[in-house]
JSON list of C-alpha atoms in Angstrom, two decimals:
[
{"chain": "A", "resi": 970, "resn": "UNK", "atom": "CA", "xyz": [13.43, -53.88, -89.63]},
{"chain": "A", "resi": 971, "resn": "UNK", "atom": "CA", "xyz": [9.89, -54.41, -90.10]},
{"chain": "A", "resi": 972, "resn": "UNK", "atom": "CA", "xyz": [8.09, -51.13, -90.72]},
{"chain": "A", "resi": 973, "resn": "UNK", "atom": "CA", "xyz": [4.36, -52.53, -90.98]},
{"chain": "A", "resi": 974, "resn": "UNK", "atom": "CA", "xyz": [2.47, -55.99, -91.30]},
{"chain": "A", "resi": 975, "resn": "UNK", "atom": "CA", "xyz": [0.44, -55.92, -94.66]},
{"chain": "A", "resi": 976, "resn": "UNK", "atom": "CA", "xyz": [-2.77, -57.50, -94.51]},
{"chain": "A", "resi": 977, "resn": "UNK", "atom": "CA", "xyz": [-4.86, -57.66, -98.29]},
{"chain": "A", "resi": 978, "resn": "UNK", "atom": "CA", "xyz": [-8.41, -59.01, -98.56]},
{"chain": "A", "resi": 979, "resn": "UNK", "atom": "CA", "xyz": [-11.19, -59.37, -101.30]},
{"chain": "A", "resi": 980, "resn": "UNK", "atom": "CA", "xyz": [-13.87, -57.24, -101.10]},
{"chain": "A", "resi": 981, "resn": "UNK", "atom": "CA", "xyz": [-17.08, -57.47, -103.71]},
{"chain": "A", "resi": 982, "resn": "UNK", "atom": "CA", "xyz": [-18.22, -53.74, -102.74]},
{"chain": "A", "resi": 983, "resn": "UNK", "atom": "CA", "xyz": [-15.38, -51.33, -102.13]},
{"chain": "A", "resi": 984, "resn": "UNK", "atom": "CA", "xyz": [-17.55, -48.84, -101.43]},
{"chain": "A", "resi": 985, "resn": "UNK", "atom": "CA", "xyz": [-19.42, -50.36, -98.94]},
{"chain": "A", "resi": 986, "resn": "UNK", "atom": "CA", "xyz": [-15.96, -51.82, -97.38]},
{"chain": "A", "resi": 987, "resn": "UNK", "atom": "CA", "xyz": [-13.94, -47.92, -97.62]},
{"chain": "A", "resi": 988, "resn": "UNK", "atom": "CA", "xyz": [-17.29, -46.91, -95.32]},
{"chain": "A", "resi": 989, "resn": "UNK", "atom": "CA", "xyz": [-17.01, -49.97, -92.90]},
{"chain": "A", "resi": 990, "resn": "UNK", "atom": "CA", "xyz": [-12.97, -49.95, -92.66]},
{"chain": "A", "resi": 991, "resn": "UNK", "atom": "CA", "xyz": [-13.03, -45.73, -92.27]},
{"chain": "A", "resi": 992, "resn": "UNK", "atom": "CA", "xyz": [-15.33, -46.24, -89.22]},
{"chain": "A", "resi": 993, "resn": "UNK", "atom": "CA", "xyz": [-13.24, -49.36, -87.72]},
{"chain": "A", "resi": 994, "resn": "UNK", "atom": "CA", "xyz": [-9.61, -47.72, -88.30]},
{"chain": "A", "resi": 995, "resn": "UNK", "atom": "CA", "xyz": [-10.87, -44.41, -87.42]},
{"chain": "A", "resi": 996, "resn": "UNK", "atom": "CA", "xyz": [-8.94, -42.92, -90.63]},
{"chain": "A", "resi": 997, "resn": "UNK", "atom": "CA", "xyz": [-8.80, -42.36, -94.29]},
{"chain": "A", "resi": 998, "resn": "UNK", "atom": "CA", "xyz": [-7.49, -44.64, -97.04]},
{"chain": "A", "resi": 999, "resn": "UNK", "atom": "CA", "xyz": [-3.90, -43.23, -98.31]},
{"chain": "A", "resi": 1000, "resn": "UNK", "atom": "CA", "xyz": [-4.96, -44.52, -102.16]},
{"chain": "A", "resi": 1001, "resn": "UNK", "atom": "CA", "xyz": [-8.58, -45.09, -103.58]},
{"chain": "A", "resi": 1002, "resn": "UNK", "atom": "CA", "xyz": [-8.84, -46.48, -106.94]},
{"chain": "A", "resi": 1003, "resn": "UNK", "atom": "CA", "xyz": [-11.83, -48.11, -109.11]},
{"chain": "A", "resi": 1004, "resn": "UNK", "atom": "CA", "xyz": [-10.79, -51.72, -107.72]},
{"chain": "A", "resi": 1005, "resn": "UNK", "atom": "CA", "xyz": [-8.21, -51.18, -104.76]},
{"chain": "A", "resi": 1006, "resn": "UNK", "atom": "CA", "xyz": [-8.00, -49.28, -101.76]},
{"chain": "A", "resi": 1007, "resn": "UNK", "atom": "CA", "xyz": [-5.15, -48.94, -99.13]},
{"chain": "A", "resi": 1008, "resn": "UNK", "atom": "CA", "xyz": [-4.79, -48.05, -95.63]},
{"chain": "A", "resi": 1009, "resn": "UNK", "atom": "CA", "xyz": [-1.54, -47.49, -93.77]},
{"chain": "A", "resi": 1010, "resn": "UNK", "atom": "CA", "xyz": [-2.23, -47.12, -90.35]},
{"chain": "A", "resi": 1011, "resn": "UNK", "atom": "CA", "xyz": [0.92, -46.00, -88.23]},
{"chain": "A", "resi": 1012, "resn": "UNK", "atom": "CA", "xyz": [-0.80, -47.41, -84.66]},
{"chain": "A", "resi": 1013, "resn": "UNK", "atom": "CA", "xyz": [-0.95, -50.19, -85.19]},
{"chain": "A", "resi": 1014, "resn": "UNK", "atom": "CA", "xyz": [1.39, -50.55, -87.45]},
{"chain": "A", "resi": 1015, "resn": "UNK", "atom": "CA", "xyz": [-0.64, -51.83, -90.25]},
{"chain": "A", "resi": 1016, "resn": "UNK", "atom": "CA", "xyz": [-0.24, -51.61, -94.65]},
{"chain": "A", "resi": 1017, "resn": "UNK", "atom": "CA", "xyz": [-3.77, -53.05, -95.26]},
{"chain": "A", "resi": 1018, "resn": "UNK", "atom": "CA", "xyz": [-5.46, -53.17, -98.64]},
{"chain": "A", "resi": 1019, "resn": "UNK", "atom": "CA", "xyz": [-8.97, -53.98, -100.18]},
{"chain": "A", "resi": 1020, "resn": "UNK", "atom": "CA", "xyz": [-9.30, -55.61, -103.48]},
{"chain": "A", "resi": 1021, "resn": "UNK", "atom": "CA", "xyz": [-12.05, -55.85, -105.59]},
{"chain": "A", "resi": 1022, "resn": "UNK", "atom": "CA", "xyz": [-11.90, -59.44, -106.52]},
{"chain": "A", "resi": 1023, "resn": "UNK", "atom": "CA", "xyz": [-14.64, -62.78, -106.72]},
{"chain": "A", "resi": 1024, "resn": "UNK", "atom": "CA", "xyz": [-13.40, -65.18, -104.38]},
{"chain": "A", "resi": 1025, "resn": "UNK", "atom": "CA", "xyz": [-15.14, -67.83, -101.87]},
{"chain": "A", "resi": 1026, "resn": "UNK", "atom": "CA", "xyz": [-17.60, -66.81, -98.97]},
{"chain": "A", "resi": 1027, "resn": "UNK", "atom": "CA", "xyz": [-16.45, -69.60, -97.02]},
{"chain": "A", "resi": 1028, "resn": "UNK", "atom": "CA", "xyz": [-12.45, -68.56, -97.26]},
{"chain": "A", "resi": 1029, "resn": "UNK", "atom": "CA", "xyz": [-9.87, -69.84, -95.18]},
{"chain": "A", "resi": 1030, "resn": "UNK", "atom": "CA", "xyz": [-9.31, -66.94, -93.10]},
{"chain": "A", "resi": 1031, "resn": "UNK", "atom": "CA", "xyz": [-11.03, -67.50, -89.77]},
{"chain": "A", "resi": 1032, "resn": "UNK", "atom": "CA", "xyz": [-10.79, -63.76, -88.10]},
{"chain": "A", "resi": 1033, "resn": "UNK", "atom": "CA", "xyz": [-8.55, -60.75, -87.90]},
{"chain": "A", "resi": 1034, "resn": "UNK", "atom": "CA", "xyz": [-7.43, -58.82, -84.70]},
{"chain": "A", "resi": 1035, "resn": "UNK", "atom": "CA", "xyz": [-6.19, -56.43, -82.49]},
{"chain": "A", "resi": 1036, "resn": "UNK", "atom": "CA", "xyz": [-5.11, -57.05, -78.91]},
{"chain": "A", "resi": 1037, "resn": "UNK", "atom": "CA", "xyz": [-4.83, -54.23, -76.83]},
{"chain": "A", "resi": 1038, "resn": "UNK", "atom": "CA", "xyz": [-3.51, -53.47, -73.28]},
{"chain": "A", "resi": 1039, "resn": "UNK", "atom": "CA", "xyz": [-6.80, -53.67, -70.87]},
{"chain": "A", "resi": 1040, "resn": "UNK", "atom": "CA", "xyz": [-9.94, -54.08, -70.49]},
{"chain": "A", "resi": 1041, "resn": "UNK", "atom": "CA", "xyz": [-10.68, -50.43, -71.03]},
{"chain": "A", "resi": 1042, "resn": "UNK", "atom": "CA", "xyz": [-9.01, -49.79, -74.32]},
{"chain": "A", "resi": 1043, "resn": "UNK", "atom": "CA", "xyz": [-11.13, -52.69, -75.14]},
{"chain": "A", "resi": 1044, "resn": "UNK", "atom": "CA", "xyz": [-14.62, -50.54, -74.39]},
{"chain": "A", "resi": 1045, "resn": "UNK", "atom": "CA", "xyz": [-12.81, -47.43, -75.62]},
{"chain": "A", "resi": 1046, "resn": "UNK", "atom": "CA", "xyz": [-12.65, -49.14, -79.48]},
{"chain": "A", "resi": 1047, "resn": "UNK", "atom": "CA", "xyz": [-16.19, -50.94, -78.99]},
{"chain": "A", "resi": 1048, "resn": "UNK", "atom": "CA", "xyz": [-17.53, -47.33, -77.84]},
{"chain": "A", "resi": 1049, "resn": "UNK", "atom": "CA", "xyz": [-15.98, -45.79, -80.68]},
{"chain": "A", "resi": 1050, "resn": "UNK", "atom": "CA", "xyz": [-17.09, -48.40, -83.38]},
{"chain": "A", "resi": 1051, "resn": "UNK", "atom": "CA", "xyz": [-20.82, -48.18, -82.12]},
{"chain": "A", "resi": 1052, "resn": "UNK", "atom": "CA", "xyz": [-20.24, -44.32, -82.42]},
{"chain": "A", "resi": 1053, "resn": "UNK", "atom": "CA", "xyz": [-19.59, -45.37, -85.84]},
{"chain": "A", "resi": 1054, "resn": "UNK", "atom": "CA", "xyz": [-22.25, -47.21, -86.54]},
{"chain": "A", "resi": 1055, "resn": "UNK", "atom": "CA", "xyz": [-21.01, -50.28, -86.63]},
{"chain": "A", "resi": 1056, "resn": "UNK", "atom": "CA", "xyz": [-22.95, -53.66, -85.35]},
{"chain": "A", "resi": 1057, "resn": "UNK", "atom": "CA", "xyz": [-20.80, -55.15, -82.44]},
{"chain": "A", "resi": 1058, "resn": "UNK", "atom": "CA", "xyz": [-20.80, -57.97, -80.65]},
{"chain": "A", "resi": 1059, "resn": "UNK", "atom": "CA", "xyz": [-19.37, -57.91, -76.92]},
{"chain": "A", "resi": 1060, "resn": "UNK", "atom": "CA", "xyz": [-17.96, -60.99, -74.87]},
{"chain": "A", "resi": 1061, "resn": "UNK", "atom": "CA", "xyz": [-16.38, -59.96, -71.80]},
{"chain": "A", "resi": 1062, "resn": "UNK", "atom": "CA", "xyz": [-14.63, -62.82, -69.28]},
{"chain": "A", "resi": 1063, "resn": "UNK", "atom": "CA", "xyz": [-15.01, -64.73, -72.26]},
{"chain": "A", "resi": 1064, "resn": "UNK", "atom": "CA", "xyz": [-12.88, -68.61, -72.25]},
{"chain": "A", "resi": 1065, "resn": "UNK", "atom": "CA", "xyz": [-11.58, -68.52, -75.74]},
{"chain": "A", "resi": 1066, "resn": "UNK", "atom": "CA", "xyz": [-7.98, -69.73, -76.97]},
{"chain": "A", "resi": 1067, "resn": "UNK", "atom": "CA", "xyz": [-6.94, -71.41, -73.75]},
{"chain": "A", "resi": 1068, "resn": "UNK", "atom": "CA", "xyz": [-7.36, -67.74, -72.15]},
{"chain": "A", "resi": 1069, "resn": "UNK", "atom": "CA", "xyz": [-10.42, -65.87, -70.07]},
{"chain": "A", "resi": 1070, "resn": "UNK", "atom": "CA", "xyz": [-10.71, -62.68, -71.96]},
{"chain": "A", "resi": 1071, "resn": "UNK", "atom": "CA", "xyz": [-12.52, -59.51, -72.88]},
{"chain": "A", "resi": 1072, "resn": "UNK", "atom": "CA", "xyz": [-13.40, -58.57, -76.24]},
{"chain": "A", "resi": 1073, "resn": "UNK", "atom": "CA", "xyz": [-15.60, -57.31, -79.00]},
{"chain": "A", "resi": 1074, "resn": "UNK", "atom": "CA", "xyz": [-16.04, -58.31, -82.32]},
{"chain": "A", "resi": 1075, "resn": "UNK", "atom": "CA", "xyz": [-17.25, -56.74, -85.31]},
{"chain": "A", "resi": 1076, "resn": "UNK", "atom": "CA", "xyz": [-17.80, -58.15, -89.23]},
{"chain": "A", "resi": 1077, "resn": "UNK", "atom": "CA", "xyz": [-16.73, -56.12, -92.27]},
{"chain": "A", "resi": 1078, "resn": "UNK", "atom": "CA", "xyz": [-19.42, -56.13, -95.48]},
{"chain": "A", "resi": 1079, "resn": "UNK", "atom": "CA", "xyz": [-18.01, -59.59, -96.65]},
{"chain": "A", "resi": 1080, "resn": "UNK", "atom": "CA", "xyz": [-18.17, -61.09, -93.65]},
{"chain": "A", "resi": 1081, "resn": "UNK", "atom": "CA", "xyz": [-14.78, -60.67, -92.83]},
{"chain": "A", "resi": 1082, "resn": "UNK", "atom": "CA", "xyz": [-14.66, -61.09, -88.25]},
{"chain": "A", "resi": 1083, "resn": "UNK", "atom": "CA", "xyz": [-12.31, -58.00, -86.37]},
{"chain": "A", "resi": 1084, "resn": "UNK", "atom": "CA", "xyz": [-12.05, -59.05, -82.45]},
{"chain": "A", "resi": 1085, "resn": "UNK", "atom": "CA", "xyz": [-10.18, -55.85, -80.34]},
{"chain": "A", "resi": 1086, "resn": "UNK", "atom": "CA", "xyz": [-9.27, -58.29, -76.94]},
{"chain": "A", "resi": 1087, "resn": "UNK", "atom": "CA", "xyz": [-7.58, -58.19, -74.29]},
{"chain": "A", "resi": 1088, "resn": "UNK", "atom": "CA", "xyz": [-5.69, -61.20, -72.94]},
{"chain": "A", "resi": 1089, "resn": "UNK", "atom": "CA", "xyz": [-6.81, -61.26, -68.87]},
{"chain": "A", "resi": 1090, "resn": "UNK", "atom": "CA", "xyz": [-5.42, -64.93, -67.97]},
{"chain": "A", "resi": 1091, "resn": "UNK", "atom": "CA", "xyz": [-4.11, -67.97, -69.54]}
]
């Protein structure tokens, strides 16, 4: 059985990034060291790790994600991030991915893209 999905990216600051990714998860890292943090979030299920590492700007990851259940969880976590500080970026009845959705989206320090959505219709 699954227990978590692990997600591990390159960070050039992890500083910077254990300030951006404490106000987006809403929680502490579990293990801080001079090159590698980790978070492991129980909702949502989530093992996810910074490395300090060089690597590409232009990557190939295109975005990470959350979907949630409604439109209100979705201002709930954009309320909550701008609490925090944190720059967002809000497209409600959005067309994306063959859908019409609601979302936000917010960038880590390296330019990494979080969207929290919610799927309304395909």
């Amino acid at each position: 059985m699954i227990k978590r999905m692990h997600v591990a990216v390159n960070c050039t600051d992890l500083q910077k990034s254990l300030a951006f990714y404490r106000s987006f998860f809403g929680a502490e890292p579990t293990k801080v060291k001079d090159n590698y943090a980790k978070f492991e979030l129980d909702d949502p299920a989530l093992h996810f790790s910074l490395n300090v590492r060089p690597f590409e700007k232009k990557g190939v990851l295109n975005h990470l994600g959350f979907q949630v259940n409604n439109t209100e969880e979705v201002l709930a976590m954009g309320e909550r991030l701008r609490q925090s500080g944190l720059l967002l970026i809000d497209e409600m009845n959005t067309t994306c991915c063959y859908a019409v959705q609601d979302k936000v989206w917010v960038y880590d320090p390296d330019g990494n893209a979080w969207e929290i959505f919610y799927t309304k219709e395909d």
